[in-house]
XYZ file of C-alpha atoms in Angstrom:
128
model
C 21.166 16.495 -8.176
C 18.741 13.613 -8.124
C 17.844 11.460 -11.106
C 15.289 13.020 -13.435
C 12.327 11.027 -14.775
C 9.551 11.746 -17.218
C 6.049 10.549 -16.396
C 6.244 8.076 -19.279
C 9.549 6.697 -17.935
C 7.990 6.129 -14.521
C 5.074 4.331 -16.164
C 7.313 2.200 -18.388
C 9.806 1.322 -15.629
C 6.979 0.215 -13.341
C 6.544 -3.531 -13.707
C 6.010 -6.754 -11.768
C 9.469 -6.441 -10.171
C 9.550 -2.674 -9.621
C 6.921 -0.351 -8.166
C 7.530 3.322 -8.898
C 5.118 6.015 -7.720
C 5.064 9.784 -8.150
C 4.107 11.888 -5.135
C 4.346 15.676 -5.430
C 6.774 15.532 -8.357
C 9.127 13.137 -6.540
C 9.644 9.555 -7.700
C 9.707 6.739 -5.164
C 10.681 3.092 -5.642
C 8.405 1.273 -3.183
C 9.290 -2.254 -4.295
C 10.973 -3.163 -0.985
C 8.204 -1.472 1.027
C 5.231 -3.327 -0.475
C 4.999 -5.950 2.282
C 5.496 -3.356 5.032
C 2.841 -0.847 3.928
C 0.159 -0.700 6.650
C -2.573 -0.255 4.042
C -1.470 -3.380 2.186
C 0.536 -3.769 -0.971
C -2.496 -3.581 -3.280
C -2.959 0.154 -2.782
C 0.661 0.745 -3.795
C 0.466 -1.618 -6.753
C -2.723 0.114 -7.948
C -0.842 3.421 -8.050
C 2.335 1.994 -9.570
C 3.650 4.048 -12.470
C 1.217 6.869 -11.704
C 0.952 10.104 -9.769
C -0.485 9.202 -6.372
C -0.258 12.699 -4.837
C -3.970 13.316 -4.413
C -4.727 9.927 -2.881
C -1.645 10.185 -0.671
C -2.877 13.523 0.706
C -6.449 12.303 1.116
C -5.372 9.413 3.333
C -3.123 11.431 5.618
C 0.125 9.993 6.937
C 2.027 10.138 10.213
C 5.288 12.004 10.648
C 7.030 8.623 10.829
C 5.582 7.677 7.445
C 6.710 10.981 5.943
C 10.210 10.460 7.328
C 10.279 6.872 6.031
C 9.458 8.075 2.507
C 12.877 9.689 2.233
C 14.443 6.220 2.167
C 12.564 5.291 -1.016
C 13.023 8.470 -3.059
C 14.924 7.723 -6.259
C 14.470 10.985 -8.147
C 12.067 13.604 -9.340
C 10.148 14.556 -12.442
C 11.828 16.615 -15.130
C 11.024 20.292 -14.708
C 8.750 20.414 -17.767
C 6.465 17.716 -16.328
C 6.195 18.902 -12.757
C 2.758 19.908 -11.593
C 4.264 22.527 -9.378
C 1.686 21.301 -6.921
C 2.477 21.440 -3.288
C 0.801 19.194 -0.780
C -2.663 20.422 0.151
C -1.148 21.481 3.422
C 2.459 21.655 4.465
C 3.482 18.799 6.711
C 4.322 20.117 10.158
C 5.842 17.928 12.840
C 3.282 15.415 14.026
C 1.119 15.809 10.910
C -1.668 13.365 10.413
C -5.043 13.787 8.838
C -6.722 12.673 12.077
C -5.109 15.380 14.178
C -5.500 17.971 11.436
C -9.265 17.653 11.062
C -10.517 17.097 14.605
C -13.040 19.939 14.346
C -14.456 18.500 11.117
C -15.301 15.089 12.509
C -18.741 15.965 13.901
C -20.048 14.367 17.067
C -17.674 11.918 18.664
C -18.790 8.277 18.890
C -18.601 8.496 22.689
C -21.207 11.277 22.663
C -23.458 9.133 20.476
C -23.157 6.216 22.891
C -23.752 8.474 25.884
C -26.813 10.002 24.244
C -28.186 6.586 23.396
C -27.736 5.423 26.999
C -29.603 8.490 28.294
C -32.479 7.945 25.836
C -32.715 4.261 26.776
C -32.721 5.109 30.512
C -35.520 7.663 30.030
C -37.530 5.181 27.978
C -37.005 2.495 30.614
C -38.298 4.668 33.457
C -41.181 6.130 31.419
C -42.490 2.710 30.388
C -41.721 0.929 33.685
């Protein structure tokens, strides 16, 4: 059984020398990961002592990042304080927000560039 924390304990234990974050009712000590975080340490420090679940989901993370998280888990919230919230979507192998939402991204930048080239070529020959 993992260590149990209250939300107020997580907030009070978070300090200059320790960065604790709650993600989906699990508590992570990210102190040793601050300098390695690809998004920079500031984003982790800003969420220190708080529940970062929503922002964590909004960003999307690779399978490697999800696997790496296991190394920093130090406990979970006491049952009475759990949100009971699950991630917005379960995390299948290879999960990342980029691969998950390909159909929602609109027109690809390459299509925009191609369209612009066609329009410029037409304009060039029309006004030549």
